[in-house]
Short mmCIF file of C-alpha atoms in Angstrom, two decimals:
data_model
loop_
_atom_site.label_atom_id
_atom_site.label_comp_id
_atom_site.label_asym_id
_atom_site.label_seq_id
_atom_site.Cartn_x
_atom_site.Cartn_y
_atom_site.Cartn_z
CA MET A 1256 0.00 0.00 0.00
CA THR A 1257 1.35 3.43 -0.91
CA GLU A 1258 1.67 6.25 1.59
CA THR A 1259 -1.12 8.14 -0.15
CA ALA A 1260 -3.46 5.16 0.07
CA THR A 1261 -2.58 4.70 3.74
CA LEU A 1262 -3.32 8.34 4.55
CA ASN A 1263 -6.45 8.35 2.43
CA SER A 1264 -8.19 5.51 4.26
CA LEU A 1265 -8.54 4.24 7.79
CA THR A 1266 -9.70 0.87 9.08
CA LEU A 1267 -12.22 1.12 11.91
CA ASN A 1268 -12.22 -1.22 14.90
CA ASN A 1269 -14.84 -3.47 13.26
CA GLY A 1270 -12.80 -3.88 10.05
CA ILE A 1271 -14.73 -1.33 7.96
CA THR A 1272 -12.57 0.92 5.79
CA MET A 1273 -13.39 4.64 5.78
CA PRO A 1274 -11.90 7.49 3.72
CA ALA A 1275 -9.81 9.50 6.19
CA LEU A 1276 -10.66 12.86 4.66
CA GLY A 1277 -14.36 13.64 4.66
CA PHE A 1278 -16.44 16.55 3.44
CA GLY A 1279 -18.49 18.34 6.08
CA VAL A 1280 -21.68 20.37 5.72
CA PHE A 1281 -22.08 21.90 9.19
CA GLN A 1282 -23.75 25.33 8.85
CA THR A 1283 -23.99 24.91 5.09
CA PRO A 1284 -27.35 26.42 4.04
CA PRO A 1285 -29.65 23.84 2.42
CA ASP A 1286 -29.77 25.82 -0.84
CA GLU A 1287 -25.95 25.63 -1.10
CA THR A 1288 -25.55 22.07 0.13
CA VAL A 1289 -26.55 20.24 -3.07
CA GLU A 1290 -23.89 21.87 -5.22
CA ALA A 1291 -21.25 21.77 -2.46
CA VAL A 1292 -21.68 18.01 -2.04
CA ALA A 1293 -21.79 17.37 -5.78
CA SER A 1294 -18.67 19.51 -6.22
CA ALA A 1295 -16.83 17.65 -3.46
CA LEU A 1296 -17.64 14.31 -5.03
CA ARG A 1297 -16.48 15.54 -8.46
CA ILE A 1298 -13.19 16.61 -6.91
CA GLY A 1299 -12.60 13.21 -5.34
CA TYR A 1300 -14.10 13.12 -1.85
CA ARG A 1301 -15.85 9.85 -1.10
CA HIS A 1302 -16.85 10.50 2.52
CA ILE A 1303 -19.70 12.90 3.35
CA ASP A 1304 -20.41 13.90 6.96
CA THR A 1305 -23.76 15.43 7.90
CA ALA A 1306 -26.17 15.38 10.85
CA ALA A 1307 -29.88 15.55 11.53
CA ALA A 1308 -29.28 18.80 13.41
CA TYR A 1309 -27.68 20.42 10.35
CA LEU A 1310 -31.11 20.30 8.68
CA ASN A 1311 -29.58 19.58 5.28
CA GLU A 1312 -29.62 15.78 5.01
CA ARG A 1313 -32.17 15.94 2.20
CA GLU A 1314 -29.88 18.22 0.19
CA VAL A 1315 -26.87 16.01 0.92
CA GLY A 1316 -28.79 13.12 -0.58
CA GLU A 1317 -29.63 15.17 -3.66
CA GLY A 1318 -25.99 16.16 -4.07
CA ILE A 1319 -24.98 12.51 -3.90
CA ARG A 1320 -27.54 11.56 -6.54
CA ARG A 1321 -26.41 14.39 -8.83
CA SER A 1322 -22.82 13.14 -8.63
CA GLY A 1323 -23.78 10.07 -10.64
CA LEU A 1324 -21.63 7.90 -8.39
CA ASP A 1325 -22.84 4.51 -7.25
CA ARG A 1326 -24.01 4.43 -3.63
CA SER A 1327 -21.32 1.85 -2.83
CA GLU A 1328 -18.61 4.38 -3.71
CA ILE A 1329 -19.66 6.91 -1.06
CA PHE A 1330 -19.20 6.65 2.70
CA ILE A 1331 -22.16 8.42 4.35
CA GLU A 1332 -21.96 9.51 7.98
CA THR A 1333 -24.71 11.24 9.94
CA LYS A 1334 -25.62 11.94 13.55
CA VAL A 1335 -28.59 11.59 15.89
CA TRP A 1336 -29.58 14.79 17.68
CA ILE A 1337 -30.23 14.74 21.44
CA SER A 1338 -33.96 15.44 21.04
CA ASP A 1339 -34.21 11.98 19.45
CA TYR A 1340 -32.37 10.10 22.19
CA GLY A 1341 -33.97 7.01 23.70
CA TYR A 1342 -34.17 3.54 22.17
CA ASP A 1343 -37.31 3.80 20.05
CA GLU A 1344 -36.73 7.48 19.36
CA THR A 1345 -33.27 6.78 17.94
CA LEU A 1346 -34.55 3.96 15.76
CA HIS A 1347 -37.03 6.47 14.37
CA ALA A 1348 -34.22 9.02 13.95
CA PHE A 1349 -32.48 6.49 11.70
CA GLU A 1350 -35.62 6.25 9.57
CA LYS A 1351 -35.85 10.04 9.33
CA SER A 1352 -32.22 10.40 8.31
CA THR A 1353 -32.19 7.61 5.75
CA ARG A 1354 -35.42 8.81 4.14
CA LYS A 1355 -34.06 12.35 3.83
CA LEU A 1356 -30.76 11.07 2.45
CA GLY A 1357 -32.57 8.71 0.10
CA VAL A 1358 -30.62 5.62 1.17
CA ASP A 1359 -31.46 2.31 2.81
CA ALA A 1360 -28.39 2.04 5.03
CA LEU A 1361 -25.69 4.22 6.57
CA ASP A 1362 -21.97 3.66 6.68
CA LEU A 1363 -21.50 5.42 10.02
CA PHE A 1364 -24.22 6.51 12.46
CA ILE A 1365 -23.17 8.39 15.58
CA LEU A 1366 -24.61 10.16 18.62
CA HIS A 1367 -24.10 13.92 18.27
CA GLN A 1368 -23.54 14.73 21.97
CA PRO A 1369 -23.25 12.82 25.26
CA MET A 1370 -26.01 14.77 27.13
CA PRO A 1371 -24.50 14.08 30.61
CA LYS A 1372 -27.58 15.16 32.58
CA ARG A 1373 -29.70 12.53 30.81
CA PHE A 1374 -27.09 9.90 30.25
CA ASP A 1375 -29.67 7.13 30.59
CA ALA A 1376 -31.28 8.40 27.39
CA THR A 1377 -27.83 8.61 25.79
CA VAL A 1378 -27.21 4.95 26.65
CA GLN A 1379 -30.59 3.90 25.27
CA ALA A 1380 -29.85 5.82 22.08
CA TYR A 1381 -26.54 4.02 21.72
CA ARG A 1382 -28.23 0.65 22.31
CA ALA A 1383 -30.48 1.51 19.36
CA LEU A 1384 -27.33 2.07 17.30
CA GLU A 1385 -26.12 -1.36 18.40
CA SER A 1386 -29.38 -2.89 17.17
CA LEU A 1387 -29.09 -1.12 13.82
CA LEU A 1388 -25.53 -2.42 13.52
CA ALA A 1389 -26.62 -5.98 14.34
CA ASP A 1390 -29.40 -5.74 11.74
CA GLY A 1391 -26.95 -4.59 9.06
CA ARG A 1392 -28.66 -1.24 8.57
CA VAL A 1393 -25.50 0.61 9.57
CA ARG A 1394 -21.94 -0.56 8.94
CA ALA A 1395 -20.35 1.19 11.94
CA ILE A 1396 -21.50 3.21 14.95
CA GLY A 1397 -19.89 5.85 17.08
CA VAL A 1398 -20.18 9.01 19.12
CA SER A 1399 -19.34 12.70 18.92
CA ASN A 1400 -18.07 15.15 21.55
CA PHE A 1401 -17.64 12.40 24.16
CA MET A 1402 -15.06 13.20 26.82
CA PRO A 1403 -13.12 10.38 28.56
CA ASP A 1404 -15.61 10.13 31.43
CA HIS A 1405 -18.52 9.90 28.99
CA LEU A 1406 -16.74 7.15 27.08
CA ALA A 1407 -16.02 5.23 30.29
CA SER A 1408 -19.68 5.39 31.35
CA LEU A 1409 -20.91 4.35 27.92
CA LEU A 1410 -18.53 1.40 27.70
CA GLU A 1411 -19.68 0.15 31.12
CA GLN A 1412 -23.31 0.01 29.98
CA THR A 1413 -23.10 -1.12 26.34
CA SER A 1414 -21.55 -3.90 24.29
CA VAL A 1415 -20.08 -2.38 21.12
CA VAL A 1416 -17.06 -0.11 21.40
CA PRO A 1417 -17.65 3.02 19.29
CA ALA A 1418 -15.74 3.00 16.02
CA VAL A 1419 -15.37 6.79 15.98
CA ASN A 1420 -15.44 9.74 18.36
CA GLN A 1421 -15.86 12.98 16.41
CA VAL A 1422 -14.58 15.91 18.48
CA GLU A 1423 -13.21 19.43 18.09
CA VAL A 1424 -9.53 18.99 17.17
CA HIS A 1425 -7.30 21.62 15.59
CA PRO A 1426 -3.85 23.05 16.40
CA TYR A 1427 -5.22 25.46 19.02
CA PHE A 1428 -7.34 22.80 20.76
CA SER A 1429 -5.94 19.36 20.13
CA GLN A 1430 -7.58 17.47 23.06
CA PRO A 1431 -4.69 15.09 23.86
CA GLU A 1432 -6.58 13.50 26.78
CA VAL A 1433 -9.57 12.67 24.60
CA ARG A 1434 -7.35 11.33 21.83
CA ALA A 1435 -5.48 9.17 24.34
CA ALA A 1436 -8.74 7.77 25.74
CA ASP A 1437 -9.97 7.04 22.22
CA ALA A 1438 -6.73 5.28 21.34
CA ALA A 1439 -6.80 3.21 24.53
CA HIS A 1440 -10.16 1.76 23.46
CA GLY A 1441 -9.36 1.42 19.75
CA ILE A 1442 -11.66 4.31 18.84
CA LEU A 1443 -10.73 6.51 15.90
CA THR A 1444 -10.57 10.23 16.67
CA GLN A 1445 -12.31 12.24 13.96
CA ALA A 1446 -11.72 15.99 13.89
CA TRP A 1447 -14.46 18.53 13.40
CA SER A 1448 -13.26 22.09 12.78
CA PRO A 1449 -9.96 20.46 11.70
CA ILE A 1450 -8.43 23.67 10.37
CA GLY A 1451 -9.63 25.65 13.37
CA GLY A 1452 -12.50 27.36 11.59
CA ILE A 1453 -14.09 27.96 14.95
CA THR A 1454 -11.04 30.09 15.85
CA PHE A 1455 -11.55 32.57 13.04
CA TYR A 1456 -15.27 32.50 12.10
CA ARG A 1457 -16.07 34.37 15.30
CA GLY A 1458 -13.36 36.98 14.81
CA GLU A 1459 -11.98 36.57 18.33
CA GLY A 1460 -8.26 37.27 18.00
CA LYS A 1461 -5.83 35.57 15.63
CA GLY A 1462 -7.07 32.32 14.14
CA THR A 1463 -5.16 29.27 13.02
CA LEU A 1464 -5.04 30.36 9.37
CA ASP A 1465 -2.95 33.37 10.43
CA ASP A 1466 -0.64 31.50 12.78
CA ASP A 1467 3.02 32.24 12.09
CA VAL A 1468 4.22 28.69 12.81
CA ILE A 1469 1.64 27.10 10.52
CA GLY A 1470 2.22 29.78 7.90
CA GLY A 1471 5.97 29.17 7.95
CA ILE A 1472 5.51 25.44 7.46
CA ALA A 1473 3.10 26.13 4.61
CA VAL A 1474 5.65 28.34 2.83
CA ASN A 1475 8.30 25.62 3.20
CA HIS A 1476 6.05 23.13 1.36
CA GLY A 1477 4.43 25.48 -1.13
CA LYS A 1478 1.07 24.75 0.48
CA THR A 1479 -1.61 26.71 2.31
CA PRO A 1480 -2.03 26.79 6.10
CA ALA A 1481 -5.28 24.81 5.73
CA GLN A 1482 -3.50 22.09 3.76
CA VAL A 1483 -0.76 21.90 6.39
CA MET A 1484 -3.31 21.44 9.18
CA LEU A 1485 -5.18 18.71 7.30
CA ARG A 1486 -1.89 16.93 6.59
CA TRP A 1487 -1.06 17.17 10.33
CA HIS A 1488 -4.29 15.30 11.13
CA LEU A 1489 -3.77 12.63 8.48
CA GLN A 1490 -0.16 11.92 9.38
CA GLN A 1491 -1.13 11.51 13.03
CA GLY A 1492 -3.78 8.93 12.09
CA ARG A 1493 -6.93 11.00 12.51
CA SER A 1494 -9.93 11.45 10.27
CA ALA A 1495 -10.64 15.07 9.36
CA ILE A 1496 -13.87 16.69 8.16
CA PRO A 1497 -13.18 20.08 6.54
CA LYS A 1498 -16.08 22.11 5.18
CA SER A 1499 -16.55 24.82 2.56
CA VAL A 1500 -19.08 25.88 -0.05
CA ARG A 1501 -16.47 27.35 -2.40
CA ALA A 1502 -15.34 24.97 -5.14
CA GLU A 1503 -11.75 26.24 -5.08
CA ARG A 1504 -11.50 25.79 -1.30
CA ILE A 1505 -13.13 22.35 -1.47
CA ALA A 1506 -10.47 21.35 -4.01
CA GLU A 1507 -7.66 22.92 -1.97
CA ASN A 1508 -8.66 20.95 1.12
CA PHE A 1509 -8.49 17.70 -0.84
CA ASP A 1510 -5.03 18.42 -2.28
CA VAL A 1511 -3.07 17.15 0.71
CA PHE A 1512 -1.64 13.84 -0.43
CA ASP A 1513 1.49 15.00 -2.31
CA PHE A 1514 3.68 16.31 0.53
CA GLU A 1515 4.86 15.19 3.95
CA LEU A 1516 5.43 17.07 7.19
CA ALA A 1517 8.66 16.27 9.02
CA SER A 1518 8.53 15.19 12.67
CA PRO A 1519 9.78 18.59 13.94
CA GLU A 1520 7.00 20.28 11.96
CA LEU A 1521 4.34 17.98 13.43
CA GLU A 1522 5.75 18.66 16.91
CA ALA A 1523 5.76 22.42 16.32
CA ILE A 1524 2.06 22.28 15.44
CA ASP A 1525 1.37 20.12 18.50
CA ARG A 1526 2.91 22.82 20.70
CA LEU A 1527 0.35 25.39 19.53
CA ASP A 1528 -2.39 23.85 21.69
CA THR A 1529 -3.93 26.50 23.95
CA GLY A 1530 -6.33 24.21 25.76
CA VAL A 1531 -9.15 26.63 24.92
CA ARG A 1532 -12.30 25.03 23.55
CA GLY A 1533 -14.05 26.85 20.71
CA GLY A 1534 -17.29 24.90 20.61
CA PRO A 1535 -19.82 24.25 23.37
CA ASN A 1536 -18.71 22.30 26.41
CA PRO A 1537 -20.24 18.80 26.20
CA ALA A 1538 -21.03 19.04 29.91
CA ASP A 1539 -23.48 21.85 29.15
CA ILE A 1540 -25.53 20.07 26.49
CA THR A 1541 -29.20 19.64 27.41
CA THR A 1542 -32.43 19.60 25.43
CA GLU A 1543 -33.26 22.93 27.06
CA THR A 1544 -30.03 24.76 26.22
CA PHE A 1545 -29.86 23.27 22.72
CA ALA A 1546 -33.52 22.90 21.87
CA LEU A 1547 -34.14 21.58 18.37
CA THR A 1548 -36.89 19.37 17.01
CA ILE A 1549 -35.78 17.27 14.06
CA PRO A 1550 -38.48 17.37 11.35
CA GLU A 1551 -40.01 14.21 9.97
CA ALA A 1552 -38.90 13.02 6.56
#
């Protein structure tokens, strides 16, 4: 296997192979999602990450159909929102998501948040994922935004170790403790906001794209800061889910397989971690603070 092939795919803990670099659609307006997804698939992405809470699963499905690619060529990942937690509720959430996407089965189905104050519902939701996996309606299951204590509690009460834990990971917030806990259980860490978009979308100080260390490494390789950050994830064995609606940026984010970061460069990026979370604290997630009803299909 070539280095490019190794970096381009990852084998999950149940033997399923997943493209390491996915295309994300978080905060992508529905009217822009169809073309963004179709464009990503034309460029070469084969892994699409969405979520019920993004309210654009229907448009993701349309973008996939417009690509002309066979369903078997595309790895589809989506997430259950907390308002649909509970065993029967999560089984119904699967039906809603697959109908909107226009598919019969999912490649990866994950819980969007741990919801610590109603962890019993979180556990029941995960048990529904286990049933869907056993029935062959999903190929792999996982979680998102689970901290080490959430993982420990889940593993004590369920049977299937999550294949993936999708969490905020970028140079300014690299979550080494979470990544270590994932690795200890054979769980793949998947990075949302992998180029630190959350550090510059809000305009709060200097973001990762303007970081001098990352910028210097980018100049050395004739690449962009975003490409350097994505390469950092891939070389360290993570999955990364960049997002954009601009065709040129979508293509740029995929062009990361023709260069290699040296160990000192990877270490320099590691040292940029500030320990400051950009997204919501998983401990604060409740159906009251993040109220959202997922529409029927």
